[in-house]
Amino acid sequence: MDRIYKMHHRDSHCKARTGEIVLGHGTVKTPAFMPVGTNGTVKAMYHRTIEEIGYNLILGNTYHLYLRPGCDVLNSFDGLHGFSSWQGNILTDSGGFQIFSLSKLRKIFDEGIRFQSHIDGSRHEFTPEKVVDIQQVIGSDIAMVLDVCSPPDIDWKKTKKAMDLTHLWAELAIKRRDELFEKTGRAFRGNLFGIVQGGFYDDLRTESARTISQMDFPGIAIGGLSVGEEKEKFKYFLGLTADEITYEKPRYVMGIGSVDYILEAVEHGIDLFDCVLATREARHGTVFTDDGMLNLTRAFNEFSKSPIQEGCTCAACRNYSRSYMRHLFKCGEMLGGMLASEHNLTYLYNLIIKVRKAIEEDRFLQFKNDYLARFYANGGLTKQ
């Protein structure tokens, strides 16, 4: 297994660190936020705009891409890069979480998952091996193993069963990855990451983190967090899990996108994170500012000549007022969601640049405290 991660600097006062991950379509500086492009596109965004902001790693979803456009179409274009004309890196989730959410349409068994398509009700089956094969067709630069995501309210016995199955599937995924090379002479195009589970039980989390860390993965993801649990529980189990994962590999927390959760993850030495929050909220008129989340449709924006955020480099802030942005949303114009999405992704990208600088200067904790104190001064909402 080749090393893909190199740490540059660790803050002297906490576990926050900077580094880089070397992937097939370029080097990713870390910590890094990944925009979510579930279906091969980040909603309401041009690929070139994503690239111009500075991102070179976006997330796609194996479940959705498998159903549409399907492996035959993707294979004819030699993968998602050719199909979508995105030249940066792609991380693909295994689809396990999406299938997990289809509780009435799926059945988990030892060999994999049987499920019905949410599109047309057709029946399908995912095994750990098949998910590796699909991500090989997609051409993922980082691929995730199939796992069993536990809901936050199940008992210890059921959580352990899900964790044990996740570990078994991880072993089968590694075996399939290696078989692809033996059979074709072509190494798996992506870097296969293992996923830690164990729910909200200390002993299971610890066991899963240690087990996955010892497996032949070049990177590790922390799953099963930010699934509806209380914030304090998230923070506790994030710290517990991160402490048990090897620091030699890139570490990824799946599905977090609020600024407090991102900064909490960075403090614990997490390198990657993703979430649909930035673009989903943007399409409904809510945007990031240093003083909290701003709802552009609120009446106080009607005559405002200010940009969303002073100093922001996005198209909305460079060219338009809050008043005009409010007008776009009130009229239902698509441009409003497009501009707000660009703003939110630009804001998060620039925030992470500030985070890296603070780490390099051994002042991340002070940066985090100062930033969150201002952001949440009014409960996390901008009132003017």
Short mmCIF file of C-alpha atoms in Angstrom, two decimals, residues 5-381:
data_model
loop_
_atom_site.label_atom_id
_atom_site.label_comp_id
_atom_site.label_asym_id
_atom_site.label_seq_id
_atom_site.Cartn_x
_atom_site.Cartn_y
_atom_site.Cartn_z
CA TYR A 5 -0.58 11.49 2.84
CA LYS A 6 2.19 13.75 4.09
CA MET A 7 1.77 15.90 7.19
CA HIS A 8 3.30 19.38 7.00
CA HIS A 9 2.69 20.83 10.44
CA ARG A 10 0.84 20.00 13.65
CA ASP A 11 -0.34 22.81 15.90
CA SER A 12 1.64 22.84 19.12
CA HIS A 13 -1.49 23.31 21.25
CA CYS A 14 -3.86 20.68 19.80
CA LYS A 15 -4.07 17.92 17.20
CA ALA A 16 -4.98 20.16 14.25
CA ARG A 17 -2.62 19.61 11.34
CA THR A 18 -1.89 20.64 7.78
CA GLY A 19 -0.74 18.31 5.06
CA GLU A 20 -1.38 17.06 1.56
CA ILE A 21 -2.96 14.04 -0.10
CA VAL A 22 -1.47 12.98 -3.43
CA LEU A 23 -4.20 11.68 -5.75
CA GLY A 24 -4.62 10.78 -9.40
CA HIS A 25 -5.88 14.19 -10.47
CA GLY A 26 -3.68 16.44 -8.38
CA THR A 27 -2.54 17.09 -4.82
CA VAL A 28 -5.12 18.13 -2.22
CA LYS A 29 -4.00 20.48 0.55
CA THR A 30 -5.50 19.62 3.92
CA PRO A 31 -7.58 20.28 5.91
CA ALA A 32 -10.02 20.38 3.00
CA PHE A 33 -13.76 20.73 2.58
CA MET A 34 -15.30 18.77 -0.31
CA PRO A 35 -18.34 20.10 -2.19
CA VAL A 36 -20.94 17.39 -2.75
CA GLY A 37 -21.71 16.47 -6.36
CA THR A 38 -23.99 13.48 -5.78
CA ASN A 39 -24.96 12.92 -9.41
CA GLY A 40 -21.69 14.02 -10.98
CA THR A 41 -22.41 17.73 -10.56
CA VAL A 42 -22.43 20.17 -7.66
CA LYS A 43 -25.97 21.54 -7.74
CA ALA A 44 -26.36 24.98 -9.35
CA MET A 45 -22.61 25.21 -10.07
CA TYR A 46 -20.48 25.05 -13.19
CA HIS A 47 -17.45 22.77 -12.89
CA ARG A 48 -15.25 25.63 -14.00
CA THR A 49 -16.56 27.80 -11.15
CA ILE A 50 -15.77 25.08 -8.63
CA GLU A 51 -12.25 24.92 -10.08
CA GLU A 52 -11.85 28.72 -10.12
CA ILE A 53 -12.75 28.90 -6.43
CA GLY A 54 -9.86 26.53 -5.80
CA TYR A 55 -11.42 23.12 -5.17
CA ASN A 56 -9.78 20.05 -6.71
CA LEU A 57 -11.70 17.34 -4.84
CA ILE A 58 -15.47 16.87 -5.00
CA LEU A 59 -17.72 14.08 -3.81
CA GLY A 60 -19.98 11.83 -5.90
CA ASN A 61 -22.26 8.98 -4.83
CA THR A 62 -21.97 5.39 -5.97
CA TYR A 63 -25.63 4.55 -5.32
CA HIS A 64 -26.98 7.41 -7.42
CA LEU A 65 -24.43 7.06 -10.23
CA TYR A 66 -25.05 3.32 -10.40
CA LEU A 67 -28.77 3.94 -10.94
CA ARG A 68 -28.29 6.93 -13.26
CA PRO A 69 -26.56 7.16 -15.71
CA GLY A 70 -25.44 3.59 -14.93
CA CYS A 71 -22.17 1.72 -15.28
CA ASP A 72 -22.53 1.06 -19.01
CA VAL A 73 -22.73 4.77 -19.79
CA LEU A 74 -19.88 5.66 -17.43
CA ASN A 75 -17.70 2.87 -18.80
CA SER A 76 -18.22 4.16 -22.36
CA PHE A 77 -16.71 7.47 -21.26
CA ASP A 78 -13.92 5.75 -19.29
CA GLY A 79 -15.43 6.97 -16.06
CA LEU A 80 -17.04 10.00 -14.46
CA HIS A 81 -14.17 12.35 -15.28
CA GLY A 82 -14.70 11.87 -19.00
CA PHE A 83 -18.48 11.85 -18.70
CA SER A 84 -18.72 15.07 -16.67
CA SER A 85 -15.59 16.86 -17.95
CA TRP A 86 -14.43 17.44 -14.36
CA GLN A 87 -10.64 17.31 -14.33
CA GLY A 88 -10.11 17.41 -10.57
CA ASN A 89 -10.27 14.57 -8.06
CA ILE A 90 -13.43 12.66 -7.19
CA LEU A 91 -14.24 10.88 -3.93
CA THR A 92 -17.21 8.54 -4.09
CA ASP A 93 -19.27 7.44 -1.12
CA SER A 94 -20.15 3.76 -1.33
CA GLY A 95 -23.88 4.42 -1.28
CA GLY A 96 -24.26 2.60 2.03
CA PHE A 97 -25.72 5.63 3.82
CA GLN A 98 -28.23 6.28 1.03
CA ILE A 99 -29.39 2.66 1.11
CA PHE A 100 -29.45 2.82 4.92
CA SER A 101 -31.92 5.72 4.66
CA LEU A 102 -34.24 3.60 2.48
CA SER A 103 -35.33 1.53 5.48
CA LYS A 104 -38.49 0.25 3.82
CA LEU A 105 -36.78 -0.56 0.52
CA ARG A 106 -33.71 -2.54 1.62
CA LYS A 107 -32.61 -5.68 3.43
CA ILE A 108 -29.14 -6.24 4.91
CA PHE A 109 -27.63 -9.73 4.90
CA ASP A 110 -24.12 -11.09 5.48
CA GLU A 111 -23.11 -10.90 1.82
CA GLY A 112 -24.41 -7.40 1.14
CA ILE A 113 -27.59 -5.34 0.73
CA ARG A 114 -30.66 -5.92 -1.41
CA PHE A 115 -32.62 -2.79 -2.18
CA GLN A 116 -35.21 -1.23 -4.41
CA SER A 117 -34.44 1.83 -6.49
CA HIS A 118 -36.06 5.00 -5.19
CA ILE A 119 -36.53 5.95 -8.85
CA ASP A 120 -38.54 3.09 -10.30
CA GLY A 121 -38.73 0.38 -7.64
CA SER A 122 -36.41 -1.98 -9.53
CA ARG A 123 -34.50 -4.48 -7.39
CA HIS A 124 -30.72 -4.42 -6.99
CA GLU A 125 -27.98 -5.87 -4.83
CA PHE A 126 -24.78 -4.31 -3.51
CA THR A 127 -21.98 -6.49 -2.16
CA PRO A 128 -18.64 -5.17 -0.88
CA GLU A 129 -17.02 -6.54 -4.05
CA LYS A 130 -19.60 -5.03 -6.40
CA VAL A 131 -19.25 -1.60 -4.83
CA VAL A 132 -15.49 -1.73 -5.48
CA ASP A 133 -16.20 -2.75 -9.10
CA ILE A 134 -18.63 0.14 -9.58
CA GLN A 135 -16.17 2.68 -8.21
CA GLN A 136 -13.53 1.24 -10.53
CA VAL A 137 -15.85 2.05 -13.43
CA ILE A 138 -16.54 5.52 -12.02
CA GLY A 139 -12.79 6.11 -11.83
CA SER A 140 -12.88 7.38 -8.26
CA ASP A 141 -9.67 8.93 -6.94
CA ILE A 142 -10.86 7.98 -3.44
CA ALA A 143 -13.37 5.16 -3.03
CA MET A 144 -15.25 4.16 0.10
CA VAL A 145 -15.97 0.62 1.25
CA LEU A 146 -19.54 -0.54 1.73
CA ASP A 147 -20.47 -0.25 5.40
CA VAL A 148 -23.46 -0.55 7.72
CA CYS A 149 -24.40 2.81 9.23
CA SER A 150 -26.09 2.45 12.61
CA PRO A 151 -28.91 4.81 13.66
CA PRO A 152 -28.21 6.66 16.93
CA ASP A 153 -30.91 4.94 18.97
CA ILE A 154 -30.21 1.20 18.59
CA ASP A 155 -28.90 -1.02 21.37
CA TRP A 156 -25.37 -2.33 21.89
CA LYS A 157 -26.03 -5.79 20.46
CA LYS A 158 -27.45 -4.49 17.17
CA THR A 159 -24.69 -1.90 16.91
CA LYS A 160 -22.02 -4.57 17.37
CA LYS A 161 -23.62 -6.71 14.68
CA ALA A 162 -23.53 -3.76 12.28
CA MET A 163 -19.91 -3.04 13.21
CA ASP A 164 -18.81 -6.65 12.74
CA LEU A 165 -20.48 -6.73 9.34
CA THR A 166 -18.73 -3.48 8.41
CA HIS A 167 -15.38 -5.06 9.32
CA LEU A 168 -16.13 -8.20 7.32
CA TRP A 169 -17.14 -6.15 4.30
CA ALA A 170 -13.96 -4.09 4.64
CA GLU A 171 -11.88 -7.26 4.38
CA LEU A 172 -13.85 -8.42 1.34
CA ALA A 173 -13.44 -5.02 -0.30
CA ILE A 174 -9.66 -5.15 0.15
CA LYS A 175 -9.60 -8.64 -1.32
CA ARG A 176 -11.60 -7.49 -4.35
CA ARG A 177 -9.35 -4.47 -4.83
CA ASP A 178 -6.32 -6.75 -4.93
CA GLU A 179 -8.07 -9.24 -7.23
CA LEU A 180 -8.70 -6.52 -9.79
CA PHE A 181 -4.97 -6.00 -10.11
CA GLU A 182 -4.23 -9.73 -10.29
CA LYS A 183 -6.85 -10.36 -12.96
CA THR A 184 -6.37 -7.31 -15.15
CA GLY A 185 -2.84 -6.16 -14.40
CA ARG A 186 -4.35 -2.77 -13.70
CA ALA A 187 -4.39 -1.45 -10.18
CA PHE A 188 -7.63 -0.17 -8.70
CA ARG A 189 -7.86 3.40 -9.93
CA GLY A 190 -8.94 4.81 -6.63
CA ASN A 191 -7.60 4.74 -3.11
CA LEU A 192 -9.89 2.55 -1.03
CA PHE A 193 -10.73 4.04 2.39
CA GLY A 194 -12.04 2.02 5.31
CA ILE A 195 -14.89 3.32 7.47
CA VAL A 196 -15.06 3.27 11.28
CA GLN A 197 -18.45 2.48 12.81
CA GLY A 198 -19.48 1.38 16.31
CA GLY A 199 -22.37 3.72 16.93
CA PHE A 200 -22.42 5.59 20.24
CA TYR A 201 -20.76 3.00 22.45
CA ASP A 202 -17.23 3.68 23.71
CA ASP A 203 -15.99 0.11 23.47
CA LEU A 204 -17.36 -0.49 19.98
CA ARG A 205 -16.02 2.81 18.64
CA THR A 206 -12.60 2.03 20.05
CA GLU A 207 -12.61 -1.49 18.65
CA SER A 208 -13.71 -0.34 15.20
CA ALA A 209 -11.16 2.48 15.03
CA ARG A 210 -8.32 0.13 15.94
CA THR A 211 -9.51 -2.63 13.60
CA ILE A 212 -9.90 -0.39 10.55
CA SER A 213 -6.59 1.38 11.30
CA GLN A 214 -4.74 -1.93 11.10
CA MET A 215 -6.23 -2.89 7.73
CA ASP A 216 -4.53 -2.25 4.40
CA PHE A 217 -6.23 1.06 3.64
CA PRO A 218 -4.38 4.24 2.58
CA GLY A 219 -6.98 6.38 4.35
CA ILE A 220 -9.70 6.13 7.00
CA ALA A 221 -13.17 7.64 7.30
CA ILE A 222 -15.20 8.10 10.47
CA GLY A 223 -18.79 7.12 9.77
CA GLY A 224 -21.95 7.03 11.84
CA LEU A 225 -21.61 10.58 13.22
CA SER A 226 -23.83 13.59 12.50
CA VAL A 227 -26.77 11.22 12.03
CA GLY A 228 -29.17 13.00 14.36
CA GLU A 229 -27.34 12.78 17.68
CA GLU A 230 -26.95 15.73 20.06
CA LYS A 231 -24.02 18.08 19.47
CA GLU A 232 -22.22 17.13 22.70
CA LYS A 233 -22.49 13.45 21.81
CA PHE A 234 -21.05 14.19 18.37
CA LYS A 235 -18.09 16.03 19.91
CA TYR A 236 -17.41 13.29 22.44
CA PHE A 237 -17.45 10.39 19.97
CA LEU A 238 -15.53 12.36 17.36
CA GLY A 239 -12.72 12.88 19.87
CA LEU A 240 -12.86 9.30 21.12
CA THR A 241 -12.69 7.89 17.59
CA ALA A 242 -10.04 10.26 16.29
CA ASP A 243 -7.74 9.41 19.19
CA GLU A 244 -7.80 5.73 18.20
CA ILE A 245 -7.11 6.18 14.48
CA THR A 246 -3.57 6.14 13.16
CA TYR A 247 -2.12 9.56 12.37
CA GLU A 248 -0.13 8.19 9.44
CA LYS A 249 -3.13 8.18 7.10
CA PRO A 250 -5.58 10.87 5.93
CA ARG A 251 -8.66 11.00 8.16
CA TYR A 252 -12.12 11.89 6.88
CA VAL A 253 -15.31 12.65 8.82
CA MET A 254 -18.32 12.01 6.62
CA GLY A 255 -21.22 14.42 6.32
CA ILE A 256 -20.35 17.55 8.34
CA GLY A 257 -20.67 21.06 6.95
CA SER A 258 -21.57 23.54 9.69
CA VAL A 259 -18.66 25.75 10.75
CA ASP A 260 -18.67 24.58 14.38
CA TYR A 261 -18.54 20.90 13.39
CA ILE A 262 -15.80 21.56 10.81
CA LEU A 263 -13.62 23.40 13.33
CA GLU A 264 -14.24 20.71 15.94
CA ALA A 265 -13.08 18.09 13.45
CA VAL A 266 -9.97 20.08 12.54
CA GLU A 267 -9.05 20.38 16.21
CA HIS A 268 -9.02 16.58 16.43
CA GLY A 269 -6.71 16.18 13.45
CA ILE A 270 -9.31 15.48 10.75
CA ASP A 271 -8.20 16.21 7.20
CA LEU A 272 -11.33 15.89 5.05
CA PHE A 273 -15.04 16.64 5.46
CA ASP A 274 -18.05 17.07 3.19
CA CYS A 275 -21.70 18.06 3.40
CA VAL A 276 -24.61 19.17 1.22
CA LEU A 277 -25.39 21.94 3.72
CA ALA A 278 -23.55 24.72 1.86
CA THR A 279 -25.36 24.30 -1.44
CA ARG A 280 -28.71 23.12 -0.03
CA GLU A 281 -29.01 26.14 2.27
CA ALA A 282 -27.90 28.42 -0.57
CA ARG A 283 -30.72 27.24 -2.83
CA HIS A 284 -33.15 28.33 -0.11
CA GLY A 285 -31.54 31.75 0.30
CA THR A 286 -29.36 31.17 3.37
CA VAL A 287 -25.67 32.07 3.19
CA PHE A 288 -22.56 32.07 5.38
CA THR A 289 -21.17 35.28 6.87
CA ASP A 290 -18.65 35.93 9.62
CA ASP A 291 -21.56 37.02 11.82
CA GLY A 292 -23.67 33.91 11.33
CA MET A 293 -26.04 32.53 8.73
CA LEU A 294 -27.89 35.19 6.72
CA ASN A 295 -31.36 34.58 5.30
CA LEU A 296 -31.42 36.76 2.20
CA THR A 297 -35.20 36.74 1.96
CA ARG A 298 -35.62 38.62 5.27
CA ALA A 299 -37.15 42.09 5.05
CA PHE A 300 -34.09 43.85 6.49
CA ASN A 301 -32.24 43.10 3.25
CA GLU A 302 -34.77 44.90 1.03
CA PHE A 303 -32.81 48.18 0.77
CA SER A 304 -29.36 46.90 1.71
CA LYS A 305 -26.58 47.97 -0.64
CA SER A 306 -24.02 45.79 1.19
CA PRO A 307 -22.58 42.58 -0.24
CA ILE A 308 -23.29 39.32 1.55
CA GLN A 309 -19.82 39.43 3.12
CA GLU A 310 -17.30 42.26 2.86
CA GLY A 311 -14.08 41.05 1.24
CA CYS A 312 -15.58 37.87 -0.25
CA THR A 313 -14.36 37.12 -3.76
CA CYS A 314 -17.46 35.32 -5.09
CA ALA A 315 -19.49 36.75 -7.99
CA ALA A 316 -22.40 37.68 -5.72
CA CYS A 317 -20.28 39.74 -3.36
CA ARG A 318 -18.24 41.37 -6.13
CA ASN A 319 -21.22 42.40 -8.24
CA TYR A 320 -24.50 42.43 -6.35
CA SER A 321 -26.13 43.81 -3.23
CA ARG A 322 -28.07 41.93 -0.60
CA SER A 323 -31.11 43.80 -1.88
CA TYR A 324 -30.72 42.38 -5.39
CA MET A 325 -30.05 38.89 -4.02
CA ARG A 326 -33.28 39.13 -2.00
CA HIS A 327 -35.13 40.19 -5.14
CA LEU A 328 -33.86 37.12 -7.03
CA PHE A 329 -35.11 34.76 -4.35
CA LYS A 330 -38.44 36.54 -3.96
CA CYS A 331 -38.98 36.21 -7.72
CA GLY A 332 -37.92 32.57 -7.79
CA GLU A 333 -35.06 33.29 -10.20
CA MET A 334 -32.55 30.46 -10.64
CA LEU A 335 -29.68 32.95 -10.57
CA GLY A 336 -30.28 33.53 -6.87
CA GLY A 337 -29.51 29.92 -5.96
CA MET A 338 -26.53 29.81 -8.30
CA LEU A 339 -24.96 32.96 -6.85
CA ALA A 340 -25.68 31.93 -3.25
CA SER A 341 -24.17 28.48 -3.87
CA GLU A 342 -21.02 30.05 -5.26
CA HIS A 343 -20.84 32.34 -2.24
CA ASN A 344 -21.19 29.54 0.30
CA LEU A 345 -18.57 27.36 -1.35
CA THR A 346 -16.23 30.35 -1.74
CA TYR A 347 -16.76 31.28 1.90
CA LEU A 348 -15.94 27.78 3.14
CA TYR A 349 -12.90 27.53 0.88
CA ASN A 350 -11.52 30.82 2.20
CA LEU A 351 -12.34 29.81 5.78
CA ILE A 352 -10.25 26.66 5.37
CA ILE A 353 -7.34 28.73 4.02
CA LYS A 354 -7.51 30.80 7.24
CA VAL A 355 -7.67 27.58 9.26
CA ARG A 356 -4.52 26.22 7.61
CA LYS A 357 -2.67 29.48 8.26
CA ALA A 358 -3.71 29.44 11.92
CA ILE A 359 -2.46 25.85 12.30
CA GLU A 360 0.86 26.68 10.66
CA GLU A 361 1.26 29.56 13.13
CA ASP A 362 0.28 27.41 16.17
CA ARG A 363 -2.77 29.53 16.95
CA PHE A 364 -5.65 27.36 15.75
CA LEU A 365 -7.43 27.16 19.12
CA GLN A 366 -7.43 30.95 19.45
CA PHE A 367 -8.68 31.27 15.88
CA LYS A 368 -11.45 28.75 16.52
CA ASN A 369 -12.59 30.44 19.74
CA ASP A 370 -12.56 33.95 18.24
CA TYR A 371 -14.30 32.86 15.05
CA LEU A 372 -17.10 30.94 16.78
CA ALA A 373 -17.64 33.69 19.37
CA ARG A 374 -18.38 36.14 16.55
CA PHE A 375 -20.32 33.65 14.40
CA TYR A 376 -22.64 32.66 17.25
CA ALA A 377 -22.89 36.06 18.94
CA ASN A 378 -26.54 36.24 17.83
CA GLY A 379 -27.25 32.55 17.99
CA GLY A 380 -25.64 31.87 14.63
CA LEU A 381 -28.00 34.12 12.68
#
